[in-house]
PDB file of C-alpha atoms in Angstrom:
ATOM      1  CA  MET A   1     -63.436  86.079  84.301  1.00 32.00           C
ATOM      2  CA  TRP A   2     -65.474  86.217  81.125  1.00 35.00           C
ATOM      3  CA  TYR A   3     -62.888  84.397  79.040  1.00 38.00           C
ATOM      4  CA  VAL A   4     -63.444  81.110  80.874  1.00 36.00           C
ATOM      5  CA  THR A   5     -66.424  80.465  78.557  1.00 38.00           C
ATOM      6  CA  THR A   6     -64.186  80.391  75.495  1.00 44.00           C
ATOM      7  CA  GLU A   7     -60.681  79.490  76.613  1.00 44.00           C
ATOM      8  CA  ARG A   8     -61.082  75.840  75.553  1.00 40.00           C
ATOM      9  CA  TYR A   9     -61.540  77.026  71.937  1.00 40.00           C
ATOM     10  CA  GLU A  10     -58.640  79.427  71.748  1.00 42.00           C
ATOM     11  CA  GLY A  11     -55.706  78.069  69.811  1.00 43.00           C
ATOM     12  CA  GLY A  12     -53.437  81.057  70.337  1.00 41.00           C
ATOM     13  CA  GLU A  13     -51.868  82.831  73.276  1.00 43.00           C
ATOM     14  CA  GLN A  14     -54.319  84.142  75.882  1.00 42.00           C
ATOM     15  CA  SER A  15     -55.621  87.499  74.677  1.00 41.00           C
ATOM     16  CA  HIS A  16     -55.274  90.594  76.840  1.00 40.00           C
ATOM     17  CA  LEU A  17     -58.466  91.914  78.408  1.00 39.00           C
ATOM     18  CA  PHE A  18     -58.281  95.226  76.596  1.00 43.00           C
ATOM     19  CA  GLU A  19     -61.087  97.460  75.280  1.00 47.00           C
ATOM     20  CA  GLN A  20     -59.912  98.776  71.912  1.00 51.00           C
ATOM     21  CA  GLN A  21     -61.519 101.373  69.646  1.00 53.00           C
ATOM     22  CA  THR A  22     -60.179 102.167  66.179  1.00 56.00           C
ATOM     23  CA  THR A  23     -61.183 104.040  63.051  1.00 55.00           C
ATOM     24  CA  GLU A  24     -62.900 100.861  61.855  1.00 68.00           C
ATOM     25  CA  PHE A  25     -64.592  99.912  65.133  1.00 68.00           C
ATOM     26  CA  THR A  26     -66.288 101.991  67.827  1.00 72.00           C
ATOM     27  CA  ARG A  27     -67.756 100.609  71.025  1.00 76.00           C
ATOM     28  CA  VAL A  28     -71.533 100.687  71.517  1.00 74.00           C
ATOM     29  CA  HIS A  29     -71.614  98.548  74.659  1.00 69.00           C
ATOM     30  CA  ASP A  30     -69.043  99.065  77.416  1.00 67.00           C
ATOM     31  CA  SER A  31     -69.156  95.881  79.470  1.00 63.00           C
ATOM     32  CA  ALA A  32     -66.134  96.902  81.558  1.00 61.00           C
ATOM     33  CA  ARG A  33     -67.984  99.941  82.934  1.00 64.00           C
ATOM     34  CA  ARG A  34     -71.388  98.300  83.428  1.00 71.00           C
ATOM     35  CA  ASN A  35     -70.162  94.835  84.372  1.00 68.00           C
ATOM     36  CA  ASP A  36     -72.683  93.220  82.002  1.00 81.00           C
ATOM     37  CA  PRO A  37     -70.843  91.314  79.251  1.00 90.00           C
ATOM     38  CA  ALA A  38     -72.565  90.239  76.060  1.00 90.00           C
ATOM     39  CA  ARG A  39     -72.659  86.499  75.390  1.00 93.00           C
ATOM     40  CA  ASP A  40     -73.959  86.285  71.793  1.00 97.00           C
ATOM     41  CA  ILE A  41     -75.038  88.550  68.929  1.00 97.00           C
ATOM     42  CA  ALA A  42     -77.319  88.232  65.896  1.00 98.00           C
ATOM     43  CA  ILE A  43     -78.387  90.677  63.187  1.00 97.00           C
ATOM     44  CA  ASP A  44     -81.594  90.172  61.196  1.00 94.00           C
ATOM     45  CA  PRO A  45     -81.955  90.829  57.427  1.00 92.00           C
ATOM     46  CA  ASN A  46     -83.412  94.266  58.220  1.00 92.00           C
ATOM     47  CA  GLY A  47     -80.272  95.262  60.111  1.00 95.00           C
ATOM     48  CA  ILE A  48     -81.691  95.092  63.647  1.00 96.00           C
ATOM     49  CA  VAL A  49     -78.995  94.019  66.119  1.00 97.00           C
ATOM     50  CA  TRP A  50     -79.815  91.697  69.013  1.00 98.00           C
ATOM     51  CA  ILE A  51     -77.603  90.497  71.861  1.00 97.00           C
ATOM     52  CA  LEU A  52     -77.740  88.248  74.876  1.00 97.00           C
ATOM     53  CA  LYS A  53     -75.954  89.763  77.868  1.00 94.00           C
ATOM     54  CA  MET A  54     -75.781  89.613  81.631  1.00 89.00           C
ATOM     55  CA  ALA A  55     -77.896  91.973  83.672  1.00 82.00           C
ATOM     56  CA  GLU A  56     -76.054  95.196  84.538  1.00 77.00           C
ATOM     57  CA  GLY A  57     -73.774  94.792  87.544  1.00 65.00           C
ATOM     58  CA  THR A  58     -73.902  90.988  87.459  1.00 68.00           C
ATOM     59  CA  GLY A  59     -70.206  90.435  86.847  1.00 65.00           C
ATOM     60  CA  HIS A  60     -68.047  88.484  84.421  1.00 61.00           C
ATOM     61  CA  MET A  61     -68.514  84.963  85.777  1.00 60.00           C
ATOM     62  CA  ASP A  62     -70.303  82.431  83.581  1.00 65.00           C
ATOM     63  CA  GLY A  63     -71.975  80.070  86.037  1.00 66.00           C
ATOM     64  CA  PRO A  64     -73.450  76.661  85.131  1.00 70.00           C
ATOM     65  CA  ASP A  65     -77.004  78.023  85.500  1.00 75.00           C
ATOM     66  CA  GLN A  66     -76.351  81.477  84.052  1.00 85.00           C
ATOM     67  CA  GLU A  67     -78.914  82.756  81.565  1.00 92.00           C
ATOM     68  CA  TYR A  68     -78.352  85.928  79.519  1.00 95.00           C
ATOM     69  CA  GLU A  69     -81.012  88.570  78.948  1.00 96.00           C
ATOM     70  CA  LEU A  70     -82.212  89.510  75.460  1.00 97.00           C
ATOM     71  CA  PHE A  71     -81.670  93.061  74.170  1.00 96.00           C
ATOM     72  CA  ARG A  72     -82.338  94.887  70.883  1.00 97.00           C
ATOM     73  CA  PHE A  73     -80.333  97.885  69.639  1.00 94.00           C
ATOM     74  CA  ASN A  74     -82.454 100.982  68.950  1.00 93.00           C
ATOM     75  CA  GLY A  75     -79.677 102.956  67.257  1.00 90.00           C
ATOM     76  CA  PHE A  76     -78.498 104.508  70.514  1.00 89.00           C
ATOM     77  CA  GLU A  77     -78.551 101.794  73.148  1.00 90.00           C
ATOM     78  CA  PHE A  78     -79.650  98.227  73.835  1.00 92.00           C
ATOM     79  CA  GLU A  79     -83.239  97.921  75.087  1.00 95.00           C
ATOM     80  CA  ARG A  80     -84.431  94.944  77.134  1.00 96.00           C
ATOM     81  CA  VAL A  81     -86.756  92.495  75.394  1.00 96.00           C
ATOM     82  CA  PRO A  82     -88.399  89.568  77.227  1.00 96.00           C
ATOM     83  CA  GLY A  83     -86.359  86.394  76.758  1.00 97.00           C
ATOM     84  CA  GLU A  84     -83.230  84.703  78.149  1.00 97.00           C
ATOM     85  CA  GLY A  85     -80.734  82.154  76.904  1.00 97.00           C
ATOM     86  CA  VAL A  86     -77.151  81.391  75.903  1.00 97.00           C
ATOM     87  CA  ALA A  87     -77.324  81.282  72.079  1.00 98.00           C
ATOM     88  CA  LEU A  88     -79.217  83.513  69.681  1.00 98.00           C
ATOM     89  CA  SER A  89     -80.330  83.908  66.078  1.00 98.00           C
ATOM     90  CA  VAL A  90     -82.979  86.008  64.302  1.00 98.00           C
ATOM     91  CA  ASP A  91     -85.238  84.954  61.436  1.00 97.00           C
ATOM     92  CA  PRO A  92     -86.172  86.959  58.285  1.00 96.00           C
ATOM     93  CA  ASP A  93     -89.299  88.283  60.053  1.00 95.00           C
ATOM     94  CA  GLY A  94     -87.138  89.800  62.783  1.00 95.00           C
ATOM     95  CA  GLN A  95     -88.192  87.213  65.367  1.00 97.00           C
ATOM     96  CA  PRO A  96     -85.459  85.880  67.700  1.00 98.00           C
ATOM     97  CA  TRP A  97     -84.728  82.200  68.250  1.00 98.00           C
ATOM     98  CA  ILE A  98     -82.955  81.350  71.522  1.00 98.00           C
ATOM     99  CA  VAL A  99     -81.299  78.321  73.080  1.00 98.00           C
ATOM    100  CA  ARG A 100     -81.676  78.219  76.855  1.00 98.00           C
ATOM    101  CA  ARG A 101     -78.976  76.974  79.222  1.00 96.00           C
ATOM    102  CA  SER A 102     -81.026  73.785  79.647  1.00 96.00           C
ATOM    103  CA  GLY A 103     -80.854  73.201  75.889  1.00 97.00           C
ATOM    104  CA  ALA A 104     -84.491  74.179  75.352  1.00 98.00           C
ATOM    105  CA  ILE A 105     -85.078  75.744  71.919  1.00 98.00           C
ATOM    106  CA  MET A 106     -87.344  78.795  71.905  1.00 98.00           C
ATOM    107  CA  ARG A 107     -88.687  80.996  69.114  1.00 98.00           C
ATOM    108  CA  ARG A 108     -90.717  84.149  69.468  1.00 97.00           C
ATOM    109  CA  VAL A 109     -94.018  84.249  67.609  1.00 94.00           C
ATOM    110  CA  LYS A 110     -95.415  87.777  67.693  1.00 86.00           C
ATOM    111  CA  ASP A 111     -95.038  88.705  71.383  1.00 87.00           C
ATOM    112  CA  SER A 112     -94.912  85.248  72.965  1.00 95.00           C
ATOM    113  CA  TRP A 113     -92.326  82.473  73.167  1.00 97.00           C
ATOM    114  CA  GLN A 114     -92.904  79.005  71.770  1.00 97.00           C
ATOM    115  CA  GLU A 115     -90.786  76.027  72.834  1.00 98.00           C
ATOM    116  CA  LEU A 116     -89.785  73.646  70.065  1.00 98.00           C
ATOM    117  CA  PRO A 117     -89.012  69.945  70.492  1.00 97.00           C
ATOM    118  CA  GLY A 118     -85.457  68.796  71.071  1.00 97.00           C
ATOM    119  CA  LYS A 119     -82.400  70.349  72.679  1.00 98.00           C
ATOM    120  CA  ALA A 120     -79.539  72.385  71.247  1.00 98.00           C
ATOM    121  CA  THR A 121     -76.378  74.282  72.136  1.00 98.00           C
ATOM    122  CA  ASP A 122     -76.291  76.670  69.147  1.00 98.00           C
ATOM    123  CA  ILE A 123     -78.757  77.787  66.472  1.00 98.00           C
ATOM    124  CA  SER A 124     -78.775  79.761  63.216  1.00 98.00           C
ATOM    125  CA  VAL A 125     -81.515  80.999  60.882  1.00 98.00           C
ATOM    126  CA  GLY A 126     -80.596  81.903  57.304  1.00 97.00           C
ATOM    127  CA  ALA A 127     -81.996  84.895  55.428  1.00 96.00           C
ATOM    128  CA  ASP A 128     -84.090  82.400  53.418  1.00 96.00           C
ATOM    129  CA  GLY A 129     -85.674  81.068  56.617  1.00 96.00           C
ATOM    130  CA  SER A 130     -83.648  77.829  56.822  1.00 97.00           C
ATOM    131  CA  VAL A 131     -83.021  76.826  60.442  1.00 98.00           C
ATOM    132  CA  TRP A 132     -80.127  74.654  61.588  1.00 98.00           C
ATOM    133  CA  ALA A 133     -78.845  73.871  65.071  1.00 98.00           C
ATOM    134  CA  ILE A 134     -76.067  72.157  66.949  1.00 98.00           C
ATOM    135  CA  GLY A 135     -77.622  69.575  69.245  1.00 98.00           C
ATOM    136  CA  ALA A 136     -76.789  68.616  72.814  1.00 98.00           C
ATOM    137  CA  LYS A 137     -75.502  65.049  72.458  1.00 97.00           C
ATOM    138  CA  ASP A 138     -71.766  64.615  72.940  1.00 98.00           C
ATOM    139  CA  ILE A 139     -70.245  62.961  69.870  1.00 98.00           C
ATOM    140  CA  PRO A 140     -66.738  63.058  68.356  1.00 98.00           C
ATOM    141  CA  GLY A 141     -66.187  66.591  67.054  1.00 98.00           C
ATOM    142  CA  GLY A 142     -68.720  68.249  69.342  1.00 98.00           C
ATOM    143  CA  HIS A 143     -72.481  67.692  69.042  1.00 98.00           C
ATOM    144  CA  GLU A 144     -74.878  66.477  66.365  1.00 98.00           C
ATOM    145  CA  VAL A 145     -76.068  68.735  63.518  1.00 98.00           C
ATOM    146  CA  LEU A 146     -79.828  69.306  63.179  1.00 98.00           C
ATOM    147  CA  GLU A 147     -82.025  70.727  60.407  1.00 98.00           C
ATOM    148  CA  TRP A 148     -85.502  72.091  61.186  1.00 98.00           C
ATOM    149  CA  THR A 149     -88.181  70.620  58.897  1.00 97.00           C
ATOM    150  CA  GLY A 150     -90.998  72.828  60.096  1.00 94.00           C
ATOM    151  CA  GLN A 151     -92.336  70.030  62.277  1.00 92.00           C
ATOM    152  CA  GLY A 152     -89.231  68.722  63.996  1.00 97.00           C
ATOM    153  CA  TRP A 153     -85.477  68.301  63.833  1.00 98.00           C
ATOM    154  CA  GLU A 154     -83.787  65.986  61.357  1.00 98.00           C
ATOM    155  CA  GLU A 155     -80.286  64.871  62.352  1.00 98.00           C
ATOM    156  CA  VAL A 156     -77.688  64.931  59.585  1.00 98.00           C
ATOM    157  CA  ASP A 157     -74.148  63.599  59.565  1.00 97.00           C
ATOM    158  CA  GLY A 158     -71.373  65.762  60.993  1.00 97.00           C
ATOM    159  CA  ALA A 159     -70.535  67.319  64.334  1.00 98.00           C
ATOM    160  CA  GLY A 160     -69.830  70.854  65.541  1.00 98.00           C
ATOM    161  CA  VAL A 161     -69.929  73.371  68.351  1.00 98.00           C
ATOM    162  CA  CYS A 162     -71.124  76.401  66.387  1.00 98.00           C
ATOM    163  CA  ILE A 163     -73.186  76.908  63.235  1.00 98.00           C
ATOM    164  CA  ALA A 164     -74.127  79.639  60.757  1.00 98.00           C
ATOM    165  CA  VAL A 165     -76.497  79.475  57.780  1.00 98.00           C
ATOM    166  CA  SER A 166     -75.905  81.346  54.525  1.00 97.00           C
ATOM    167  CA  PRO A 167     -78.694  83.361  52.841  1.00 96.00           C
ATOM    168  CA  THR A 168     -79.251  80.400  50.499  1.00 96.00           C
ATOM    169  CA  GLY A 169     -79.670  77.930  53.351  1.00 97.00           C
ATOM    170  CA  GLU A 170     -76.167  76.419  53.310  1.00 98.00           C
ATOM    171  CA  PRO A 171     -74.921  75.576  56.820  1.00 98.00           C
ATOM    172  CA  TRP A 172     -71.327  76.155  57.904  1.00 98.00           C
ATOM    173  CA  ILE A 173     -70.054  74.613  61.138  1.00 98.00           C
ATOM    174  CA  ALA A 174     -66.915  74.642  63.274  1.00 98.00           C
ATOM    175  CA  ASN A 175     -66.084  71.589  65.361  1.00 98.00           C
ATOM    176  CA  ASP A 176     -64.426  71.324  68.756  1.00 97.00           C
ATOM    177  CA  LYS A 177     -60.978  71.649  67.176  1.00 96.00           C
ATOM    178  CA  GLY A 178     -62.022  74.798  65.315  1.00 97.00           C
ATOM    179  CA  TYR A 179     -62.098  73.084  61.898  1.00 98.00           C
ATOM    180  CA  ILE A 180     -64.581  74.725  59.509  1.00 98.00           C
ATOM    181  CA  PHE A 181     -66.919  72.805  57.189  1.00 98.00           C
ATOM    182  CA  ARG A 182     -69.596  73.924  54.723  1.00 98.00           C
ATOM    183  CA  ARG A 183     -72.374  71.674  53.424  1.00 98.00           C
ATOM    184  CA  ILE A 184     -72.714  71.445  49.633  1.00 96.00           C
ATOM    185  CA  GLY A 185     -74.827  68.856  47.867  1.00 94.00           C
ATOM    186  CA  GLY A 186     -75.523  66.948  51.064  1.00 94.00           C
ATOM    187  CA  ARG A 187     -71.837  66.579  51.969  1.00 97.00           C
ATOM    188  CA  TRP A 188     -69.476  68.458  54.272  1.00 98.00           C
ATOM    189  CA  HIS A 189     -66.438  70.110  52.693  1.00 98.00           C
ATOM    190  CA  ARG A 190     -63.500  71.340  54.771  1.00 97.00           C
ATOM    191  CA  VAL A 191     -62.760  75.064  54.565  1.00 98.00           C
ATOM    192  CA  GLN A 192     -59.248  76.166  55.418  1.00 95.00           C
ATOM    193  CA  HIS A 193     -58.378  78.011  58.630  1.00 95.00           C
ATOM    194  CA  GLY A 194     -60.293  77.657  61.914  1.00 97.00           C
ATOM    195  CA  ALA A 195     -63.015  79.441  63.881  1.00 97.00           C
ATOM    196  CA  ILE A 196     -64.753  79.704  67.230  1.00 97.00           C
ATOM    197  CA  ASP A 197     -67.685  81.591  65.670  1.00 98.00           C
ATOM    198  CA  ILE A 198     -69.121  82.047  62.150  1.00 98.00           C
ATOM    199  CA  ALA A 199     -71.713  84.546  60.885  1.00 98.00           C
ATOM    200  CA  PHE A 200     -73.349  85.541  57.596  1.00 98.00           C
ATOM    201  CA  GLY A 201     -74.861  88.800  56.434  1.00 96.00           C
ATOM    202  CA  ALA A 202     -78.025  88.761  54.330  1.00 95.00           C
ATOM    203  CA  ASP A 203     -75.843  89.801  51.366  1.00 95.00           C
ATOM    204  CA  GLY A 204     -73.821  86.581  51.658  1.00 96.00           C
ATOM    205  CA  ASN A 205     -70.732  87.998  53.358  1.00 97.00           C
ATOM    206  CA  CYS A 206     -69.223  85.433  55.738  1.00 98.00           C
ATOM    207  CA  TRP A 207     -67.040  86.415  58.708  1.00 98.00           C
ATOM    208  CA  ILE A 208     -65.381  84.405  61.457  1.00 98.00           C
ATOM    209  CA  ALA A 209     -63.708  84.848  64.807  1.00 96.00           C
ATOM    210  CA  GLY A 210     -60.613  82.713  64.278  1.00 96.00           C
ATOM    211  CA  ILE A 211     -58.665  80.468  66.612  1.00 94.00           C
ATOM    212  CA  ASP A 212     -55.545  82.638  66.866  1.00 89.00           C
ATOM    213  CA  GLY A 213     -55.289  84.991  69.824  1.00 81.00           C
ATOM    214  CA  ALA A 214     -55.304  88.586  68.586  1.00 66.00           C
ATOM    215  CA  LYS A 215     -53.930  90.053  71.835  1.00 64.00           C
ATOM    216  CA  HIS A 216     -56.577  92.801  72.008  1.00 70.00           C
ATOM    217  CA  GLY A 217     -59.863  91.426  73.246  1.00 81.00           C
ATOM    218  CA  GLY A 218     -60.230  88.039  71.582  1.00 89.00           C
ATOM    219  CA  ASN A 219     -59.239  86.161  68.445  1.00 93.00           C
ATOM    220  CA  SER A 220     -58.469  87.521  64.986  1.00 93.00           C
ATOM    221  CA  VAL A 221     -61.320  88.397  62.620  1.00 94.00           C
ATOM    222  CA  TYR A 222     -61.531  87.228  59.000  1.00 96.00           C
ATOM    223  CA  ARG A 223     -63.783  87.752  55.971  1.00 97.00           C
ATOM    224  CA  TRP A 224     -64.325  85.039  53.337  1.00 98.00           C
ATOM    225  CA  ASN A 225     -63.405  86.229  49.834  1.00 96.00           C
ATOM    226  CA  GLY A 226     -64.742  83.151  48.074  1.00 95.00           C
ATOM    227  CA  ARG A 227     -61.457  81.263  48.104  1.00 94.00           C
ATOM    228  CA  ASP A 228     -59.629  82.276  51.282  1.00 96.00           C
ATOM    229  CA  TRP A 229     -59.909  84.407  54.413  1.00 97.00           C
ATOM    230  CA  ASP A 230     -58.863  88.074  54.509  1.00 96.00           C
ATOM    231  CA  LYS A 231     -57.711  89.148  57.958  1.00 94.00           C
ATOM    232  CA  ILE A 232     -58.910  92.529  59.201  1.00 90.00           C
ATOM    233  CA  ASP A 233     -58.346  94.639  62.308  1.00 86.00           C
ATOM    234  CA  GLY A 234     -60.311  93.853  65.432  1.00 87.00           C
ATOM    235  CA  ALA A 235     -60.698  90.896  67.775  1.00 90.00           C
ATOM    236  CA  ALA A 236     -63.707  88.865  68.815  1.00 93.00           C
ATOM    237  CA  ILE A 237     -65.142  85.753  70.415  1.00 94.00           C
ATOM    238  CA  ARG A 238     -68.593  86.223  68.832  1.00 96.00           C
ATOM    239  CA  ILE A 239     -69.576  87.913  65.584  1.00 97.00           C
ATOM    240  CA  GLY A 240     -72.692  89.141  63.742  1.00 97.00           C
ATOM    241  CA  VAL A 241     -72.967  90.592  60.229  1.00 97.00           C
ATOM    242  CA  THR A 242     -75.248  93.342  58.894  1.00 96.00           C
ATOM    243  CA  PRO A 243     -77.258  92.996  55.652  1.00 96.00           C
ATOM    244  CA  VAL A 244     -74.527  95.005  53.858  1.00 94.00           C
ATOM    245  CA  GLY A 245     -71.723  92.777  55.099  1.00 95.00           C
ATOM    246  CA  LEU A 246     -70.296  94.760  58.022  1.00 94.00           C
ATOM    247  CA  PRO A 247     -69.402  92.787  61.169  1.00 96.00           C
ATOM    248  CA  TRP A 248     -70.323  93.571  64.751  1.00 95.00           C
ATOM    249  CA  LEU A 249     -67.897  92.030  67.249  1.00 94.00           C
ATOM    250  CA  VAL A 250     -68.276  90.821  70.810  1.00 93.00           C
ATOM    251  CA  ASN A 251     -64.860  90.846  72.438  1.00 91.00           C
ATOM    252  CA  ILE A 252     -63.494  88.708  75.224  1.00 89.00           C
ATOM    253  CA  ARG A 253     -64.896  91.007  77.906  1.00 86.00           C
ATOM    254  CA  GLY A 254     -68.348  91.098  76.328  1.00 90.00           C
ATOM    255  CA  GLY A 255     -68.016  94.571  74.804  1.00 88.00           C
ATOM    256  CA  VAL A 256     -69.819  95.178  71.489  1.00 91.00           C
ATOM    257  CA  TYR A 257     -68.114  96.892  68.523  1.00 89.00           C
ATOM    258  CA  PRO A 258     -69.662  97.608  65.086  1.00 90.00           C
ATOM    259  CA  ARG A 259     -67.421  98.043  62.044  1.00 84.00           C
ATOM    260  CA  HIS A 260     -67.957 101.178  59.961  1.00 72.00           C
ATOM    261  CA  LEU A 261     -65.639 100.546  57.015  1.00 60.00           C
ATOM    262  CA  CYS A 262     -66.060  97.897  54.313  1.00 54.00           C
ATOM    263  CA  ARG A 263     -62.327  97.347  53.809  1.00 50.00           C
TER     264      ARG A 263
END
């Protein structure tokens, strides 16, 4: 089942495989009906939503060689765009960056893909254009943390399994225990709570999928208020944030749910 890709991160009770719609969230991608779960989601500073998902009818198994197809939301449905991978981000110009299953790092320049040096397992581009990645070497805490210099990757201290970059270029990571850290002044500072995914909107809003099972499609969802995390309705294993701070969730079955209310 789809949850095998995330069960090692979940700190809470196994969540039910349940497709939930509420006043706050409505489904725009029904993976249960089409058998094509989403793997990752990213939203660019212009509000365009991108996902990586299985081809329709593929199933919910995440094989060791599985790549996920790239799609862009047109306001009504997700349209196929050339490109495949397992992790996704989008830069301020609306160009996707993808990590392939092999670890290869790809960015789209106009209508073609360019492979960058190095290997990664996760990647994030901030609204200011800063690019950070989680590498592929196994080290205590996960994998190494990398910063793109424009010519290559510079390894910095720290370790994680997922990464998100704020609009001002500040990276936040979560390690293999779910612990959250943010980098300020060249040092990592622990942030309370835990996460399996972190995302920023271009307005600076930070959201996470936590490490506590929410019982309805994934783990609990939280918004950073500057000092602590406010829990909201919904459940997710992956999360993206619009330029006005509203989250889009990918649940444990790969369904996609945008939030319509700010509070």
